Amino acid sequence: MTHDMPEYIAALDQGTTSTRFIIFDRAGRMRCCAQREHAQHYPQPGWVEHDAQEIWQRTQEVMDEALRQSGLRPSDLAAIGITNQRETAVLWDRVTGEPVANALVWQDTRVAADVARLGREVGEEFFRSRTGLPLSTYFSALKIRWLLDNIPGLRRRAELGEILFGNMDAFLLWKLTGLHFTDVTNASRTQLMNLSTLKWDAELLRVFDIPREILPEIRSSSEIYGALKEGSLKGVPIAGILGDQQAALVGQTCFRRGEAKNTYGTGCFLLMNTGSGSVLSKHGLLTTVAYKLGTKPACYALEGSVAIAGALVQWLRDNLRMFSSSAEIEDLARSAENNGGVYFVPAFSGLYAPYWDDNARGVIAGLTRYANRAHIARAVLEATAFQTRDVVKAMEKDSGIVLEILRVDGGMVVNELLMQFQADILDREVVRPATKETTALGAAYAAGLATGFYRDTEELRASWAAEKSWQPKLDSARREHICAMWKKAVDRSLDWLG
């Protein structure tokens, strides 16, 4: 290999709470990471917004800072991959590149009435059969329509071709390169792409009343889209785009059918690779595109989404002031031998898979005078593991595949109490990889495959390594009992607003 060949690959990881730029070496080890948070806006209950212009500002800052930190030149980077919070919808002006409104975040539930109405008028099956997704406040289509209908003059401007739409990947790609593309994984989360053709679906556009002109062109997840047109990394190609959960699947090298990963972040997202065939769920899961590497056929996944995981720990920290940093929850929870009969169902914005109940609300069940803050802390951690188990059970029923090992990543996997409880409650081995930043790594892998930095997916598999694994230690009678109690608590939370 000549010295001219770049030795590094990078990823822009635009998440729900922050934006990061990470530079990796060829072995997938992190050389440096720059991170900046952005503001969360809650103008009304159930509304969640981001200022896309602020996110663009943070993006430029983290790219500049990582380059400075690393001491590298732009020519040392083979390519950049983008990974992003999915479903969050941005509309911007084609000429100025300025967002025309705040982005509506995936957690935003303002379109709940539209979901109910379309469910009655058109029927759930129409959407699920075409897109693999249930009608929900979660996806981009209804968010786009809300913006077009509620910002004066915007629909007309959209029809004239003056406005562009994208999830964060497409918005940042536009800002960086001037190109209006998205990849199949992000497109599959808009509820506007046909899962079998991988193209925008005319029927869906008609039902959602969204002008075709505003949509980006759908590309694969791994190809050279274009080069950065300005800034400290000018000239470096962007060559990979994956929605964050699909990126983590690639970063965990789950390239074989039946392999699965769970990412524990703000929410929890469990994806299982189902190979080149899409499996439509009968148990409340989503069918989604896992990735499409260049000209190869797309691979599909089943996905179970849990809305509130790490966000529940933040809620204890910020709203109840139970501790001052999220890391403290583990010691607090450990100080109780068990949950003391307390169960916490965090249905703050409804329940996602496998229940899909927008009217569910959070409950703490089983309280007695005996219960204290340690029991509540423990119940909060256990809620994430219980919700994950609900998803795994649904996934095994849908796919007919029994999960052997669960690969885990995301911010919460440093919590060893949670990981052990996850293994206990699943009755499966749980494995944490050596590289924690699997989401960013997956985007870097996609970019590396497109540019020849990596030869093929087998090379990537060979470089994956486990750092730690947890074996189940709970006896089955105890497991059955606490799972039954969890189910009882969930039942109490359902249809609360109904």
Coordinates of C-alpha atoms in Angstrom, one line a residue:
M1 CA 0.0 0.0 0.0
T2 CA 1.4 3.4 -0.9
H3 CA 1.7 6.2 1.5
D4 CA -0.8 8.3 -0.6
M5 CA -3.6 6.0 0.5
P6 CA -5.6 7.6 3.3
E7 CA -5.3 5.8 6.6
Y8 CA -8.5 7.1 8.2
I9 CA -12.3 7.1 7.7
A10 CA -14.8 9.4 9.4
A11 CA -18.4 9.6 10.4
L12 CA -20.8 12.4 11.0
D13 CA -23.3 11.2 13.6
Q14 CA -26.3 13.5 13.9
G15 CA -28.3 12.3 16.8
T16 CA -31.4 13.3 18.8
T17 CA -29.5 15.3 21.5
S18 CA -26.1 16.0 19.9
T19 CA -24.0 15.9 16.8
R20 CA -20.6 14.2 16.7
F21 CA -17.8 13.8 14.2
I22 CA -15.6 10.7 14.8
I23 CA -12.4 9.7 13.0
F24 CA -11.6 6.0 12.9
D25 CA -8.5 4.1 11.8
R26 CA -8.6 1.1 9.5
A27 CA -9.2 -1.3 12.4
G28 CA -12.3 0.6 13.5
R29 CA -10.5 2.2 16.5
M30 CA -11.5 5.8 17.4
R31 CA -8.8 8.3 16.7
C32 CA -10.8 11.3 18.0
C33 CA -14.3 12.5 18.6
A34 CA -15.8 16.0 18.8
Q35 CA -19.3 16.4 20.1
R36 CA -21.8 19.2 20.6
E37 CA -25.3 19.2 22.0
H38 CA -28.2 21.2 20.5
A39 CA -31.4 22.5 22.2
Q40 CA -34.6 20.5 22.5
H41 CA -37.7 22.7 22.0
Y42 CA -41.0 21.7 23.6
P43 CA -43.5 24.4 22.5
Q44 CA -46.6 22.4 23.7
P45 CA -47.1 19.0 25.4
G46 CA -46.3 16.3 22.9
W47 CA -44.5 18.7 20.6
V48 CA -40.7 18.2 20.1
E49 CA -38.7 20.4 17.8
H50 CA -35.1 21.0 16.7
D51 CA -33.6 24.1 15.1
A52 CA -32.0 22.5 12.0
Q53 CA -29.9 25.7 11.5
E54 CA -28.4 25.2 15.0
I55 CA -27.7 21.5 14.1
W56 CA -25.9 22.7 10.9
Q57 CA -23.8 25.1 13.0
R58 CA -22.9 22.2 15.4
T59 CA -22.0 20.0 12.5
Q60 CA -19.5 22.5 11.2
E61 CA -18.0 23.0 14.7
V62 CA -17.5 19.3 15.3
M63 CA -15.9 18.7 11.9
D64 CA -13.5 21.5 12.5
E65 CA -12.7 20.5 16.0
A66 CA -12.1 16.8 15.2
L67 CA -9.7 17.7 12.4
R68 CA -7.8 20.0 14.8
Q69 CA -7.8 17.5 17.6
S70 CA -6.5 14.7 15.3
G71 CA -3.8 16.7 13.7
L72 CA -4.7 15.1 10.4
R73 CA -5.1 16.7 7.0
P74 CA -8.3 16.3 4.9
S75 CA -6.3 14.1 2.5
D76 CA -5.8 11.6 5.4
L77 CA -9.5 10.8 5.3
A78 CA -10.7 8.3 2.7
A79 CA -14.3 9.4 3.0
I80 CA -17.1 10.4 5.4
G81 CA -20.3 8.5 6.2
I82 CA -23.4 10.2 7.6
T83 CA -25.7 8.6 10.1
N84 CA -28.7 10.4 11.6
Q85 CA -31.7 10.5 13.8
R86 CA -34.4 9.1 11.6
E87 CA -38.0 10.3 10.9
T88 CA -37.1 13.9 12.1
A89 CA -38.5 16.1 9.2
V90 CA -36.8 19.2 7.9
L91 CA -38.1 21.6 5.2
W92 CA -35.7 24.1 3.8
D93 CA -35.5 26.8 1.1
R94 CA -33.9 25.4 -2.1
V95 CA -32.1 28.7 -2.8
T96 CA -30.9 29.9 0.6
G97 CA -30.6 26.4 2.3
E98 CA -32.3 28.0 5.3
P99 CA -34.9 25.8 7.2
V100 CA -38.4 27.3 6.8
A101 CA -39.5 26.0 10.3
N102 CA -38.1 24.0 13.2
A103 CA -37.6 20.4 12.4
L104 CA -40.3 18.1 13.8
V105 CA -38.5 15.4 15.8
W106 CA -39.4 11.7 15.6
Q107 CA -40.8 11.9 19.2
D108 CA -43.3 14.6 18.3
T109 CA -46.9 13.5 18.6
R110 CA -48.8 16.5 17.2
V111 CA -50.2 14.5 14.3
A112 CA -52.0 12.0 16.5
A113 CA -55.5 13.1 15.2
D114 CA -54.3 12.6 11.6
V115 CA -53.2 9.1 12.4
A116 CA -56.6 8.2 13.8
R117 CA -58.4 9.8 10.8
L118 CA -56.3 8.1 8.2
G119 CA -56.6 4.8 10.1
R120 CA -60.4 5.1 9.8
E121 CA -60.5 6.4 6.2
V122 CA -57.8 4.5 4.5
G123 CA -57.0 1.6 6.9
E124 CA -53.8 0.4 8.5
E125 CA -53.2 -2.3 6.0
F126 CA -52.8 0.1 3.1
F127 CA -49.8 1.6 4.8
R128 CA -48.2 -1.4 6.3
S129 CA -48.4 -3.5 3.1
R130 CA -46.6 -0.8 1.1
T131 CA -44.1 0.6 3.6
G132 CA -43.7 -2.1 6.3
L133 CA -44.7 0.5 8.9
P134 CA -47.9 1.0 10.9
L135 CA -49.6 4.4 10.8
S136 CA -48.0 6.3 13.7
T137 CA -47.0 9.8 14.7
Y138 CA -43.4 8.5 14.5
F139 CA -42.7 8.7 10.8
S140 CA -41.9 11.7 8.6
A141 CA -44.9 11.8 6.1
L142 CA -47.5 13.3 8.5
K143 CA -44.9 15.7 9.9
I144 CA -44.2 17.0 6.4
R145 CA -47.9 17.4 5.8
W146 CA -48.4 19.3 9.1
L147 CA -45.7 21.8 8.1
L148 CA -47.1 22.3 4.6
D149 CA -50.6 22.9 6.0
N150 CA -49.7 25.0 9.1
I151 CA -47.1 27.4 7.8
P152 CA -48.8 30.1 5.6
G153 CA -47.9 29.8 1.9
L154 CA -45.6 26.8 2.4
R155 CA -47.7 24.3 0.4
R156 CA -47.8 26.6 -2.6
R157 CA -44.0 27.2 -2.4
A158 CA -43.5 23.4 -2.2
E159 CA -45.6 22.9 -5.3
L160 CA -43.5 25.5 -7.1
G161 CA -40.4 23.6 -6.3
E162 CA -39.0 26.2 -4.0
I163 CA -38.9 24.0 -0.9
L164 CA -37.0 20.8 -0.2
F165 CA -37.6 18.0 2.3
G166 CA -35.2 15.7 4.0
N167 CA -34.5 13.8 7.2
M168 CA -31.3 15.1 8.8
D169 CA -29.1 13.1 6.5
A170 CA -30.5 14.8 3.4
F171 CA -30.5 18.2 5.0
L172 CA -26.8 17.9 6.0
L173 CA -25.8 16.3 2.6
W174 CA -27.4 19.3 0.9
K175 CA -25.6 21.8 3.2
L176 CA -22.3 20.0 2.6
T177 CA -22.4 19.1 -1.1
G178 CA -25.4 20.9 -2.6
L179 CA -26.9 17.5 -3.6
H180 CA -30.4 16.4 -2.7
F181 CA -30.1 12.7 -2.0
T182 CA -31.2 10.3 0.8
D183 CA -30.4 6.6 1.2
V184 CA -32.9 3.7 1.2
T185 CA -32.8 3.3 5.0
N186 CA -33.8 6.9 5.7
A187 CA -36.3 6.8 2.8
S188 CA -37.9 3.7 4.4
R189 CA -38.7 5.7 7.5
T190 CA -40.7 8.5 5.8
Q191 CA -43.6 6.2 5.1
L192 CA -43.5 7.4 1.5
M193 CA -41.2 4.8 0.0
N194 CA -42.5 1.5 -1.4
L195 CA -40.6 -1.3 0.4
S196 CA -40.4 -3.6 -2.6
T197 CA -39.6 -1.1 -5.4
L198 CA -37.4 1.2 -3.1
K199 CA -38.9 4.2 -4.9
W200 CA -41.3 7.0 -3.8
D201 CA -44.8 5.6 -4.0
A202 CA -47.3 7.7 -6.0
E203 CA -50.3 6.3 -4.1
L204 CA -48.8 7.2 -0.7
L205 CA -47.9 10.7 -1.9
R206 CA -51.5 11.1 -3.0
V207 CA -52.9 9.9 0.3
F208 CA -50.5 12.0 2.4
D209 CA -50.9 14.9 0.0
I210 CA -47.2 15.6 -0.4
P211 CA -45.8 17.1 -3.6
R212 CA -43.2 14.9 -5.3
E213 CA -41.0 17.9 -6.0
I214 CA -39.8 18.3 -2.5
L215 CA -38.4 14.7 -2.1
P216 CA -34.7 13.8 -2.4
E217 CA -33.5 11.2 -4.9
I218 CA -33.2 7.7 -3.2
R219 CA -29.7 6.2 -3.4
S220 CA -28.0 3.2 -1.9
S221 CA -26.4 3.4 1.6
S222 CA -22.9 3.0 0.3
E223 CA -21.7 5.0 -2.8
I224 CA -19.9 8.2 -3.5
Y225 CA -22.6 10.9 -3.4
G226 CA -20.3 13.9 -3.8
A227 CA -17.5 15.9 -2.1
L228 CA -17.6 18.6 0.5
K229 CA -17.8 21.9 -1.3
E230 CA -16.3 24.1 1.4
G231 CA -15.0 24.2 5.0
S232 CA -12.0 22.5 6.7
L233 CA -12.7 19.2 5.0
K234 CA -13.4 20.5 1.5
G235 CA -12.9 17.9 -1.2
V236 CA -13.4 14.8 1.1
P237 CA -16.1 12.6 -0.4
I238 CA -19.3 11.6 1.4
A239 CA -19.8 8.0 0.6
G240 CA -22.2 6.4 3.1
I241 CA -25.6 7.3 4.5
L242 CA -27.5 5.1 7.0
G243 CA -30.2 5.9 9.5
D244 CA -28.7 5.6 13.0
Q245 CA -30.2 2.2 13.9
Q246 CA -29.3 0.6 10.6
A247 CA -25.8 2.1 10.9
A248 CA -25.5 0.3 14.3
L249 CA -26.5 -3.0 12.7
V250 CA -23.7 -2.5 10.1
G251 CA -21.3 -1.3 12.8
Q252 CA -22.0 -4.5 14.7
T253 CA -21.4 -6.4 11.4
C254 CA -24.8 -8.2 11.6
F255 CA -24.6 -9.1 7.9
R256 CA -26.1 -12.5 8.3
R257 CA -29.7 -13.4 8.5
G258 CA -30.9 -13.8 12.1
E259 CA -28.2 -11.6 13.6
A260 CA -29.5 -8.8 15.8
K261 CA -28.3 -5.8 17.8
N262 CA -30.0 -3.5 20.3
T263 CA -29.0 0.1 20.7
Y264 CA -29.7 1.6 24.1
G265 CA -29.9 5.4 23.7
T266 CA -32.6 8.0 24.3
G267 CA -34.9 5.2 23.0
C268 CA -34.1 1.5 22.4
F269 CA -33.9 0.1 18.9
L270 CA -33.6 -3.6 18.2
L271 CA -32.9 -4.7 14.6
M272 CA -32.7 -8.2 13.2
N273 CA -31.3 -8.9 9.8
T274 CA -33.9 -10.9 7.8
G275 CA -31.7 -11.1 4.6
S276 CA -32.9 -10.1 1.1
G277 CA -36.6 -10.8 1.9
S278 CA -38.7 -8.4 3.8
V279 CA -40.8 -10.0 6.6
L280 CA -44.1 -8.3 7.3
S281 CA -44.7 -8.3 11.0
K282 CA -47.9 -9.7 12.6
H283 CA -46.7 -8.8 16.1
G284 CA -46.3 -5.1 16.1
L285 CA -42.8 -4.7 14.7
L286 CA -41.6 -2.6 11.8
T287 CA -40.2 -3.9 8.5
T288 CA -37.5 -1.7 7.3
V289 CA -34.5 -1.6 4.9
A290 CA -31.4 -2.7 6.8
Y291 CA -28.9 -1.4 4.2
K292 CA -28.1 -1.5 0.5
L293 CA -24.4 -1.7 -0.3
G294 CA -23.8 -0.1 -3.7
T295 CA -25.4 -2.1 -6.6
K296 CA -26.0 -5.3 -4.4
P297 CA -29.6 -6.1 -3.5
A298 CA -31.1 -4.4 -0.4
C299 CA -31.1 -6.3 2.9
Y300 CA -34.1 -5.9 5.2
A301 CA -34.6 -6.0 8.9
L302 CA -37.3 -6.3 11.5
E303 CA -37.2 -3.5 14.0
G304 CA -38.7 -3.0 17.4
S305 CA -38.6 0.5 18.8
V306 CA -38.9 1.5 22.4
A307 CA -39.5 5.2 22.8
I308 CA -38.1 5.8 26.2
A309 CA -35.0 4.1 27.6
G310 CA -32.1 6.4 28.5
A311 CA -34.6 9.3 28.4
L312 CA -36.2 7.7 31.6
V313 CA -32.9 8.0 33.4
Q314 CA -32.6 11.6 32.3
W315 CA -36.2 12.2 33.6
L316 CA -35.2 10.9 37.0
R317 CA -32.2 13.2 36.9
D318 CA -33.8 16.4 35.6
N319 CA -37.5 16.2 36.6
L320 CA -37.2 14.4 39.9
R321 CA -33.6 15.4 40.7
M322 CA -32.9 12.0 42.1
F323 CA -29.2 12.3 41.2
S324 CA -27.0 14.8 39.5
S325 CA -25.5 12.7 36.7
S326 CA -27.0 9.7 34.8
A327 CA -24.0 7.5 35.7
E328 CA -25.1 7.6 39.4
I329 CA -28.2 5.5 38.8
E330 CA -26.2 2.2 38.7
D331 CA -24.9 2.5 42.3
L332 CA -28.3 3.8 43.5
A333 CA -30.1 0.8 41.9
R334 CA -27.5 -1.6 43.2
S335 CA -28.2 -0.5 46.8
A336 CA -31.5 -2.3 46.5
E337 CA -31.4 -6.1 46.3
N338 CA -34.3 -6.1 43.9
N339 CA -37.1 -3.8 42.6
G340 CA -39.1 -4.1 45.8
G341 CA -42.2 -5.0 43.7
V342 CA -42.0 -1.7 41.8
Y343 CA -42.5 -1.6 38.0
F344 CA -42.2 1.5 35.9
V345 CA -43.8 1.7 32.4
P346 CA -42.3 4.8 30.7
A347 CA -45.1 5.4 28.2
F348 CA -44.5 9.2 28.2
S349 CA -45.5 9.6 24.6
G350 CA -47.4 6.4 24.1
L351 CA -45.9 2.9 23.8
Y352 CA -44.1 1.7 20.6
A353 CA -43.4 -1.9 19.7
P354 CA -45.1 -4.3 20.1
Y355 CA -48.1 -2.4 21.5
W356 CA -48.3 0.8 19.3
D357 CA -50.6 2.6 21.6
D358 CA -50.4 6.4 21.3
N359 CA -52.9 6.7 24.2
A360 CA -50.8 4.9 26.7
R361 CA -49.2 7.0 29.5
G362 CA -46.5 6.3 32.1
V363 CA -47.3 4.4 35.3
I364 CA -45.4 3.4 38.4
A365 CA -47.1 0.3 39.8
G366 CA -46.6 -1.8 42.9
L367 CA -45.7 1.0 45.3
T368 CA -45.8 0.3 49.0
R369 CA -44.4 2.2 52.1
Y370 CA -41.4 -0.1 51.7
A371 CA -40.5 1.3 48.3
N372 CA -37.6 3.9 48.2
R373 CA -35.6 5.8 45.6
A374 CA -33.3 2.8 45.1
H375 CA -36.3 0.6 44.1
I376 CA -37.5 3.3 41.7
A377 CA -34.0 3.6 40.2
R378 CA -33.9 -0.2 39.7
A379 CA -37.4 -0.2 38.2
V380 CA -36.3 2.5 35.8
L381 CA -33.3 0.4 34.5
E382 CA -35.4 -2.8 34.4
A383 CA -38.1 -1.1 32.3
T384 CA -35.6 -0.9 29.4
A385 CA -34.7 -4.6 29.7
F386 CA -38.4 -5.6 30.0
Q387 CA -39.3 -3.5 26.9
T388 CA -36.4 -5.1 25.0
R389 CA -37.7 -8.6 25.9
D390 CA -41.2 -7.8 24.6
V391 CA -39.6 -6.8 21.3
V392 CA -37.3 -9.9 21.1
K393 CA -40.3 -12.2 21.7
A394 CA -42.3 -10.5 19.0
M395 CA -39.3 -10.7 16.6
E396 CA -38.8 -14.4 17.1
K397 CA -42.5 -15.1 16.4
D398 CA -42.4 -13.0 13.2
S399 CA -39.1 -14.3 11.8
G400 CA -39.2 -17.9 13.0
I401 CA -35.6 -17.3 14.0
V402 CA -34.5 -17.9 17.6
L403 CA -32.1 -15.2 18.7
E404 CA -28.9 -16.8 20.0
I405 CA -26.9 -13.8 21.1
L406 CA -27.9 -10.1 21.5
R407 CA -25.2 -7.6 20.5
V408 CA -25.6 -4.4 22.4
D409 CA -24.4 -0.8 22.0
G410 CA -25.3 2.8 22.9
G411 CA -24.8 4.9 25.9
M412 CA -26.5 2.7 28.4
V413 CA -24.4 -0.4 27.8
V414 CA -21.8 0.8 30.3
N415 CA -24.4 0.1 32.9
E416 CA -23.4 -3.5 34.0
L417 CA -26.4 -4.0 36.3
L418 CA -28.7 -3.3 33.3
M419 CA -26.7 -5.6 31.0
Q420 CA -26.8 -8.5 33.5
F421 CA -30.5 -8.0 34.0
Q422 CA -31.0 -8.0 30.2
A423 CA -29.3 -11.3 29.9
D424 CA -31.3 -12.7 32.9
I425 CA -34.7 -11.6 31.6
L426 CA -33.9 -12.7 28.0
D427 CA -32.3 -15.9 29.0
R428 CA -29.7 -15.3 26.3
E429 CA -26.1 -14.1 26.2
V430 CA -25.6 -10.4 25.8
V431 CA -22.4 -9.1 24.2
R432 CA -20.8 -5.7 24.2
P433 CA -18.4 -5.0 21.4
A434 CA -14.9 -3.5 21.9
T435 CA -15.9 -0.4 19.9
K436 CA -18.8 1.4 21.7
E437 CA -19.4 3.8 18.8
T438 CA -21.1 1.3 16.6
T439 CA -23.5 3.7 15.0
A440 CA -20.8 6.1 13.8
L441 CA -18.6 3.0 12.9
G442 CA -21.4 1.6 10.7
A443 CA -21.6 4.9 8.7
A444 CA -17.8 4.9 8.4
Y445 CA -17.9 1.2 7.2
A446 CA -20.5 2.1 4.5
A447 CA -18.3 5.0 3.3
G448 CA -15.2 2.7 3.4
L449 CA -16.8 0.0 1.3
A450 CA -17.8 2.5 -1.3
T451 CA -14.3 3.9 -1.7
G452 CA -12.4 0.7 -1.6
F453 CA -11.0 1.6 1.9
Y454 CA -12.5 -1.8 2.9
R455 CA -12.5 -4.7 0.6
D456 CA -15.8 -6.3 1.6
T457 CA -18.1 -7.1 4.5
E458 CA -16.0 -10.2 5.5
E459 CA -13.1 -7.9 6.2
L460 CA -15.4 -6.0 8.5
R461 CA -16.7 -9.1 10.3
A462 CA -13.1 -10.2 10.9
S463 CA -12.4 -7.0 12.7
W464 CA -15.4 -7.1 15.1
A465 CA -14.4 -8.0 18.6
A466 CA -16.3 -8.5 21.9
E467 CA -15.2 -6.7 25.0
K468 CA -17.5 -8.3 27.5
S469 CA -20.4 -10.7 27.7
W470 CA -23.1 -11.5 30.2
Q471 CA -24.7 -14.9 30.8
P472 CA -28.2 -15.4 32.3
K473 CA -28.2 -16.2 36.0
L474 CA -31.8 -16.0 36.9
D475 CA -33.9 -19.1 37.7
S476 CA -36.9 -19.6 35.3
A477 CA -39.6 -19.4 38.0
R478 CA -38.4 -15.9 39.1
R479 CA -38.1 -14.8 35.5
E480 CA -41.6 -15.9 34.7
H481 CA -43.0 -14.2 37.8
I482 CA -41.4 -10.8 37.2
C483 CA -42.3 -10.8 33.5
A484 CA -45.9 -11.5 34.4
M485 CA -45.8 -8.5 36.8
W486 CA -44.3 -6.3 34.1
K487 CA -47.1 -7.4 31.8
K488 CA -49.7 -6.4 34.4
A489 CA -48.1 -3.0 34.8
V490 CA -48.1 -2.5 31.0
D491 CA -51.8 -3.3 30.9
R492 CA -52.5 -0.5 33.4
S493 CA -50.7 2.0 31.1
L494 CA -52.6 1.2 27.9
D495 CA -55.3 3.4 26.5
W496 CA -54.9 5.8 29.4
L497 CA -56.2 8.7 27.3
G498 CA -58.8 6.6 25.5

